[in-house]
Amino acid sequence: MSVDQIEEQIRRLTPADLSRLTEWLGQFLAERFGSSNSEWKESAEQIAELDRRLAEFKADPTIATPFEPDYFDNLRRQLADERAKKASARKV
């Protein structure tokens, strides 16, 4: 399955399934990259805010804002730009 196909399937998820997916993905990434990625550390305040927002969403899934159609393309471009900046900074 291609990334584009995965993105299309994600767009079709119900709010409840999207919530399950994001929880799973967060756990998956933490297990896979948590110990080696020392840059990513949430503060207690950030964790509390994320928990508050998740509870708010679970109480009323209609508050969710759907992604714009070009969201993932823009995100890919932003990530590529950041990676290029880091790569060029290492060369200096």
N, CA, C and O atoms as a GROMACS GRO file, in nm:
protein
  368
    1MET      N    1   0.086  -0.118   0.000
    1MET     CA    2   0.000   0.000   0.000
    1MET      C    3   0.090   0.124   0.000
    1MET      O    4   0.188   0.129   0.074
    2SER      N    5   0.058   0.222  -0.082
    2SER     CA    6   0.138   0.343  -0.090
    2SER      C    7   0.096   0.443   0.018
    2SER      O    8  -0.011   0.430   0.077
    3VAL      N    9   0.182   0.542   0.041
    3VAL     CA   10   0.150   0.646   0.138
    3VAL      C   11   0.024   0.720   0.096
    3VAL      O   12  -0.060   0.754   0.180
    4ASP      N   13   0.009   0.745  -0.033
    4ASP     CA   14  -0.111   0.814  -0.082
    4ASP      C   15  -0.237   0.734  -0.051
    4ASP      O   16  -0.340   0.791  -0.014
    5GLN      N   17  -0.230   0.602  -0.066
    5GLN     CA   18  -0.345   0.517  -0.035
    5GLN      C   19  -0.375   0.518   0.115
    5GLN      O   20  -0.491   0.520   0.156
    6ILE      N   21  -0.270   0.517   0.196
    6ILE     CA   22  -0.289   0.524   0.341
    6ILE      C   23  -0.354   0.656   0.379
    6ILE      O   24  -0.446   0.660   0.460
    7GLU      N   25  -0.305   0.766   0.320
    7GLU     CA   26  -0.364   0.898   0.349
    7GLU      C   27  -0.512   0.900   0.313
    7GLU      O   28  -0.593   0.953   0.388
    8GLU      N   29  -0.546   0.843   0.201
    8GLU     CA   30  -0.686   0.841   0.158
    8GLU      C   31  -0.771   0.762   0.258
    8GLU      O   32  -0.881   0.804   0.292
    9GLN      N   33  -0.721   0.650   0.304
    9GLN     CA   34  -0.794   0.570   0.402
    9GLN      C   35  -0.808   0.645   0.534
    9GLN      O   36  -0.913   0.638   0.598
   10ILE      N   37  -0.705   0.716   0.575
   10ILE     CA   38  -0.711   0.794   0.700
   10ILE      C   39  -0.819   0.901   0.690
   10ILE      O   40  -0.892   0.924   0.786
   11ARG      N   41  -0.829   0.965   0.576
   11ARG     CA   42  -0.931   1.069   0.558
   11ARG      C   43  -1.073   1.014   0.574
   11ARG      O   44  -1.165   1.089   0.607
   12ARG      N   45  -1.091   0.885   0.550
   12ARG     CA   46  -1.223   0.822   0.557
   12ARG      C   47  -1.259   0.771   0.696
   12ARG      O   48  -1.371   0.727   0.718
   13LEU      N   49  -1.164   0.775   0.789
   13LEU     CA   50  -1.190   0.721   0.923
   13LEU      C   51  -1.294   0.803   0.997
   13LEU      O   52  -1.306   0.924   0.980
   14THR      N   53  -1.369   0.734   1.080
   14THR     CA   54  -1.462   0.803   1.170
   14THR      C   55  -1.380   0.872   1.278
   14THR      O   56  -1.264   0.835   1.298
   15PRO      N   57  -1.435   0.969   1.347
   15PRO     CA   58  -1.360   1.032   1.456
   15PRO      C   59  -1.311   0.932   1.561
   15PRO      O   60  -1.199   0.946   1.611
   16ALA      N   61  -1.392   0.833   1.594
   16ALA     CA   62  -1.351   0.734   1.694
   16ALA      C   63  -1.232   0.651   1.644
   16ALA      O   64  -1.137   0.627   1.717
   17ASP      N   65  -1.239   0.609   1.517
   17ASP     CA   66  -1.129   0.531   1.461
   17ASP      C   67  -1.003   0.616   1.444
   17ASP      O   68  -0.892   0.568   1.463
   18LEU      N   69  -1.020   0.742   1.409
   18LEU     CA   70  -0.906   0.833   1.398
   18LEU      C   71  -0.839   0.852   1.534
   18LEU      O   72  -0.717   0.859   1.544
   19SER      N   73  -0.920   0.860   1.637
   19SER     CA   74  -0.866   0.872   1.773
   19SER      C   75  -0.785   0.747   1.808
   19SER      O   76  -0.675   0.757   1.862
   20ARG      N   77  -0.840   0.630   1.778
   20ARG     CA   78  -0.767   0.504   1.804
   20ARG      C   79  -0.636   0.500   1.728
   20ARG      O   80  -0.533   0.460   1.782
   21LEU      N   81  -0.641   0.542   1.601
   21LEU     CA   82  -0.521   0.541   1.518
   21LEU      C   83  -0.414   0.634   1.575
   21LEU      O   84  -0.297   0.597   1.582
   22THR      N   85  -0.454   0.754   1.615
   22THR     CA   86  -0.354   0.849   1.666
   22THR      C   87  -0.294   0.800   1.798
   22THR      O   88  -0.176   0.820   1.823
   23GLU      N   89  -0.376   0.738   1.882
   23GLU     CA   90  -0.322   0.682   2.006
   23GLU      C   91  -0.223   0.570   1.975
   23GLU      O   92  -0.116   0.564   2.034
   24TRP      N   93  -0.261   0.482   1.883
   24TRP     CA   94  -0.171   0.373   1.846
   24TRP      C   95  -0.043   0.427   1.785
   24TRP      O   96   0.066   0.383   1.821
   25LEU      N   97  -0.055   0.523   1.693
   25LEU     CA   98   0.064   0.578   1.626
   25LEU      C   99   0.156   0.645   1.727
   25LEU      O  100   0.278   0.630   1.719
   26GLY      N  101   0.100   0.718   1.821
   26GLY     CA  102   0.181   0.781   1.924
   26GLY      C  103   0.259   0.679   2.004
   26GLY      O  104   0.377   0.698   2.032
   27GLN      N  105   0.192   0.571   2.042
   27GLN     CA  106   0.260   0.465   2.117
   27GLN      C  107   0.365   0.395   2.032
   27GLN      O  108   0.474   0.365   2.080
   28PHE      N  109   0.332   0.371   1.907
   28PHE     CA  110   0.426   0.306   1.816
   28PHE      C  111   0.552   0.391   1.800
   28PHE      O  112   0.664   0.340   1.809
   29LEU      N  113   0.534   0.521   1.776
   29LEU     CA  114   0.649   0.609   1.758
   29LEU      C  115   0.732   0.621   1.885
   29LEU      O  116   0.854   0.626   1.880
   30ALA      N  117   0.665   0.626   1.998
   30ALA     CA  118   0.737   0.635   2.125
   30ALA      C  119   0.821   0.510   2.148
   30ALA      O  120   0.936   0.519   2.193
   31GLU      N  121   0.765   0.394   2.117
   31GLU     CA  122   0.840   0.270   2.134
   31GLU      C  123   0.955   0.259   2.034
   31GLU      O  124   1.063   0.212   2.067
   32ARG      N  125   0.929   0.304   1.914
   32ARG     CA  126   1.030   0.289   1.808
   32ARG      C  127   1.139   0.394   1.817
   32ARG      O  128   1.256   0.363   1.794
   33PHE      N  129   1.102   0.517   1.850
   33PHE     CA  130   1.200   0.625   1.847
   33PHE      C  131   1.221   0.693   1.981
   33PHE      O  132   1.311   0.775   1.995
   34GLY      N  133   1.141   0.658   2.080
   34GLY     CA  134   1.146   0.727   2.208
   34GLY      C  135   1.281   0.728   2.274
   34GLY      O  136   1.325   0.833   2.321
   35SER      N  137   1.348   0.616   2.279
   35SER     CA  138   1.474   0.611   2.351
   35SER      C  139   1.588   0.675   2.273
   35SER      O  140   1.684   0.721   2.334
   36SER      N  141   1.580   0.680   2.140
   36SER     CA  142   1.690   0.735   2.063
   36SER      C  143   1.669   0.881   2.024
   36SER      O  144   1.762   0.945   1.974
   37ASN      N  145   1.550   0.935   2.046
   37ASN     CA  146   1.523   1.072   2.004
   37ASN      C  147   1.514   1.161   2.127
   37ASN      O  148   1.406   1.182   2.182
   38SER      N  149   1.627   1.213   2.169
   38SER     CA  150   1.631   1.292   2.291
   38SER      C  151   1.575   1.433   2.272
   38SER      O  152   1.552   1.503   2.371
   39GLU      N  153   1.552   1.475   2.148
   39GLU     CA  154   1.497   1.608   2.123
   39GLU      C  155   1.349   1.617   2.158
   39GLU      O  156   1.299   1.727   2.183
   40TRP      N  157   1.279   1.506   2.161
   40TRP     CA  158   1.133   1.507   2.178
   40TRP      C  159   1.097   1.471   2.321
   40TRP      O  160   1.084   1.354   2.356
   41LYS      N  161   1.081   1.573   2.404
   41LYS     CA  162   1.040   1.552   2.542
   41LYS      C  163   0.931   1.653   2.576
   41LYS      O  164   0.954   1.774   2.577
   42GLU      N  165   0.811   1.602   2.604
   42GLU     CA  166   0.702   1.691   2.642
   42GLU      C  167   0.715   1.724   2.790
   42GLU      O  168   0.754   1.642   2.872
   43SER      N  169   0.681   1.848   2.821
   43SER     CA  170   0.678   1.888   2.961
   43SER      C  171   0.550   1.836   3.025
   43SER      O  172   0.458   1.792   2.955
   44ALA      N  173   0.544   1.840   3.156
   44ALA     CA  174   0.423   1.798   3.226
   44ALA      C  175   0.303   1.883   3.183
   44ALA      O  176   0.192   1.832   3.170
   45GLU      N  177   0.328   2.012   3.160
   45GLU     CA  178   0.220   2.102   3.117
   45GLU      C  179   0.170   2.064   2.977
   45GLU      O  180   0.050   2.066   2.951
   46GLN      N  181   0.262   2.028   2.888
   46GLN     CA  182   0.222   1.988   2.753
   46GLN      C  183   0.140   1.859   2.757
   46GLN      O  184   0.040   1.846   2.688
   47ILE      N  185   0.185   1.764   2.837
   47ILE     CA  186   0.112   1.638   2.849
   47ILE      C  187  -0.027   1.663   2.905
   47ILE      O  188  -0.125   1.604   2.858
   48ALA      N  189  -0.036   1.748   3.005
   48ALA     CA  190  -0.168   1.780   3.063
   48ALA      C  191  -0.258   1.845   2.959
   48ALA      O  192  -0.377   1.815   2.952
   49GLU      N  193  -0.202   1.934   2.878
   49GLU     CA  194  -0.281   2.001   2.773
   49GLU      C  195  -0.326   1.901   2.668
   49GLU      O  196  -0.441   1.905   2.623
   50LEU      N  197  -0.238   1.812   2.627
   50LEU     CA  198  -0.276   1.709   2.530
   50LEU      C  199  -0.385   1.618   2.585
   50LEU      O  200  -0.480   1.585   2.514
   51ASP      N  201  -0.372   1.579   2.710
   51ASP     CA  202  -0.475   1.497   2.774
   51ASP      C  203  -0.608   1.570   2.780
   51ASP      O  204  -0.714   1.511   2.756
   52ARG      N  205  -0.604   1.699   2.812
   52ARG     CA  206  -0.726   1.780   2.819
   52ARG      C  207  -0.793   1.786   2.681
   52ARG      O  208  -0.914   1.769   2.669
   53ARG      N  209  -0.712   1.811   2.578
   53ARG     CA  210  -0.767   1.820   2.443
   53ARG      C  211  -0.825   1.687   2.396
   53ARG      O  212  -0.930   1.684   2.332
   54LEU      N  213  -0.756   1.578   2.428
   54LEU     CA  214  -0.807   1.446   2.390
   54LEU      C  215  -0.940   1.418   2.459
   54LEU      O  216  -1.034   1.369   2.396
   55ALA      N  217  -0.949   1.449   2.587
   55ALA     CA  218  -1.075   1.428   2.660
   55ALA      C  219  -1.186   1.514   2.601
   55ALA      O  220  -1.300   1.469   2.589
   56GLU      N  221  -1.154   1.637   2.564
   56GLU     CA  222  -1.252   1.726   2.504
   56GLU      C  223  -1.301   1.668   2.371
   56GLU      O  224  -1.421   1.670   2.342
   57PHE      N  225  -1.208   1.616   2.290
   57PHE     CA  226  -1.246   1.557   2.162
   57PHE      C  227  -1.331   1.432   2.182
   57PHE      O  228  -1.431   1.413   2.113
   58LYS      N  229  -1.290   1.346   2.277
   58LYS     CA  230  -1.367   1.224   2.300
   58LYS      C  231  -1.508   1.255   2.349
   58LYS      O  232  -1.602   1.182   2.318
   59ALA      N  233  -1.522   1.363   2.425
   59ALA     CA  234  -1.655   1.402   2.474
   59ALA      C  235  -1.742   1.456   2.361
   59ALA      O  236  -1.864   1.441   2.363
   60ASP      N  237  -1.678   1.521   2.260
   60ASP     CA  238  -1.753   1.579   2.150
   60ASP      C  239  -1.671   1.572   2.021
   60ASP      O  240  -1.605   1.669   1.985
   61PRO      N  241  -1.673   1.457   1.951
   61PRO     CA  242  -1.592   1.441   1.829
   61PRO      C  243  -1.627   1.539   1.718
   61PRO      O  244  -1.549   1.556   1.624
   62THR      N  245  -1.743   1.604   1.727
   62THR     CA  246  -1.781   1.699   1.620
   62THR      C  247  -1.695   1.824   1.621
   62THR      O  248  -1.701   1.903   1.527
   63ILE      N  249  -1.614   1.844   1.725
   63ILE     CA  250  -1.528   1.963   1.729
   63ILE      C  251  -1.405   1.946   1.639
   63ILE      O  252  -1.331   2.043   1.617
   64ALA      N  253  -1.382   1.825   1.588
   64ALA     CA  254  -1.265   1.800   1.504
   64ALA      C  255  -1.273   1.881   1.376
   64ALA      O  256  -1.380   1.898   1.317
   65THR      N  257  -1.159   1.930   1.334
   65THR     CA  258  -1.147   2.003   1.209
   65THR      C  259  -1.081   1.910   1.108
   65THR      O  260  -0.969   1.865   1.131
   66PRO      N  261  -1.146   1.882   0.996
   66PRO     CA  262  -1.086   1.790   0.899
   66PRO      C  263  -0.962   1.852   0.834
   66PRO      O  264  -0.949   1.974   0.824
   67PHE      N  265  -0.871   1.765   0.791
   67PHE     CA  266  -0.753   1.812   0.720
   67PHE      C  267  -0.793   1.873   0.587
   67PHE      O  268  -0.889   1.829   0.524
   68GLU      N  269  -0.719   1.975   0.545
   68GLU     CA  270  -0.736   2.029   0.411
   68GLU      C  271  -0.682   1.926   0.312
   68GLU      O  272  -0.595   1.847   0.348
   69PRO      N  273  -0.733   1.924   0.189
   69PRO     CA  274  -0.688   1.823   0.093
   69PRO      C  275  -0.536   1.821   0.070
   69PRO      O  276  -0.479   1.715   0.046
   70ASP      N  277  -0.472   1.936   0.078
   70ASP     CA  278  -0.327   1.943   0.052
   70ASP      C  279  -0.244   1.940   0.180
   70ASP      O  280  -0.124   1.968   0.177
   71TYR      N  281  -0.305   1.906   0.293
   71TYR     CA  282  -0.235   1.907   0.422
   71TYR      C  283  -0.109   1.821   0.420
   71TYR      O  284  -0.003   1.867   0.461
   72PHE      N  285  -0.121   1.698   0.373
   72PHE     CA  286  -0.007   1.607   0.375
   72PHE      C  287   0.102   1.650   0.277
   72PHE      O  288   0.221   1.633   0.306
   73ASP      N  289   0.063   1.706   0.163
   73ASP     CA  290   0.164   1.758   0.070
   73ASP      C  291   0.242   1.873   0.134
   73ASP      O  292   0.364   1.880   0.123
   74ASN      N  293   0.170   1.964   0.200
   74ASN     CA  294   0.236   2.075   0.268
   74ASN      C  295   0.326   2.026   0.381
   74ASN      O  296   0.436   2.078   0.400
   75LEU      N  297   0.279   1.928   0.455
   75LEU     CA  298   0.359   1.873   0.564
   75LEU      C  299   0.487   1.809   0.511
   75LEU      O  300   0.594   1.827   0.568
   76ARG      N  301   0.475   1.735   0.402
   76ARG     CA  302   0.594   1.674   0.340
   76ARG      C  303   0.694   1.780   0.298
   76ARG      O  304   0.814   1.765   0.321
   77ARG      N  305   0.646   1.890   0.237
   77ARG     CA  306   0.734   1.999   0.196
   77ARG      C  307   0.804   2.062   0.316
   77ARG      O  308   0.924   2.089   0.312
   78GLN      N  309   0.728   2.086   0.422
   78GLN     CA  310   0.786   2.146   0.543
   78GLN      C  311   0.893   2.056   0.603
   78GLN      O  312   0.999   2.104   0.643
   79LEU      N  313   0.865   1.927   0.609
   79LEU     CA  314   0.964   1.833   0.662
   79LEU      C  315   1.089   1.828   0.575
   79LEU      O  316   1.200   1.826   0.627
   80ALA      N  317   1.070   1.828   0.444
   80ALA     CA  318   1.185   1.827   0.352
   80ALA      C  319   1.268   1.954   0.369
   80ALA      O  320   1.390   1.949   0.368
   81ASP      N  321   1.201   2.068   0.385
   81ASP     CA  322   1.273   2.195   0.407
   81ASP      C  323   1.354   2.191   0.535
   81ASP      O  324   1.469   2.233   0.537
   82GLU      N  325   1.294   2.139   0.643
   82GLU     CA  326   1.365   2.130   0.772
   82GLU      C  327   1.484   2.035   0.762
   82GLU      O  328   1.591   2.064   0.815
   83ARG      N  329   1.464   1.923   0.696
   83ARG     CA  330   1.574   1.828   0.681
   83ARG      C  331   1.687   1.890   0.598
   83ARG      O  332   1.805   1.870   0.629
   84ALA      N  333   1.652   1.964   0.493
   84ALA     CA  334   1.754   2.030   0.411
   84ALA      C  335   1.831   2.133   0.493
   84ALA      O  336   1.953   2.144   0.479
   85LYS      N  337   1.762   2.208   0.579
   85LYS     CA  338   1.830   2.306   0.666
   85LYS      C  339   1.928   2.237   0.759
   85LYS      O  340   2.041   2.283   0.775
   86LYS      N  341   1.884   2.127   0.820
   86LYS     CA  342   1.972   2.054   0.912
   86LYS      C  343   2.092   1.995   0.839
   86LYS      O  344   2.204   1.997   0.890
   87ALA      N  345   2.068   1.942   0.720
   87ALA     CA  346   2.176   1.883   0.643
   87ALA      C  347   2.279   1.989   0.602
   87ALA      O  348   2.400   1.965   0.610
   88SER      N  349   2.231   2.106   0.559
   88SER     CA  350   2.324   2.212   0.520
   88SER      C  351   2.397   2.269   0.640
   88SER      O  352   2.512   2.312   0.628
   89ALA      N  353   2.333   2.270   0.756
   89ALA     CA  354   2.400   2.319   0.878
   89ALA      C  355   2.510   2.225   0.920
   89ALA      O  356   2.612   2.270   0.974
   90ARG      N  357   2.494   2.097   0.897
   90ARG     CA  358   2.599   1.999   0.932
   90ARG      C  359   2.721   2.012   0.842
   90ARG      O  360   2.833   1.984   0.884
   91LYS      N  361   2.700   2.054   0.719
   91LYS     CA  362   2.811   2.067   0.623
   91LYS      C  363   2.899   2.187   0.653
   91LYS      O  364   3.014   2.191   0.610
   92VAL      N  365   2.845   2.284   0.726
   92VAL     CA  366   2.920   2.407   0.753
   92VAL      C  367   3.023   2.386   0.861
   92VAL      O  368   3.095   2.479   0.895
   0.00000   0.00000   0.00000
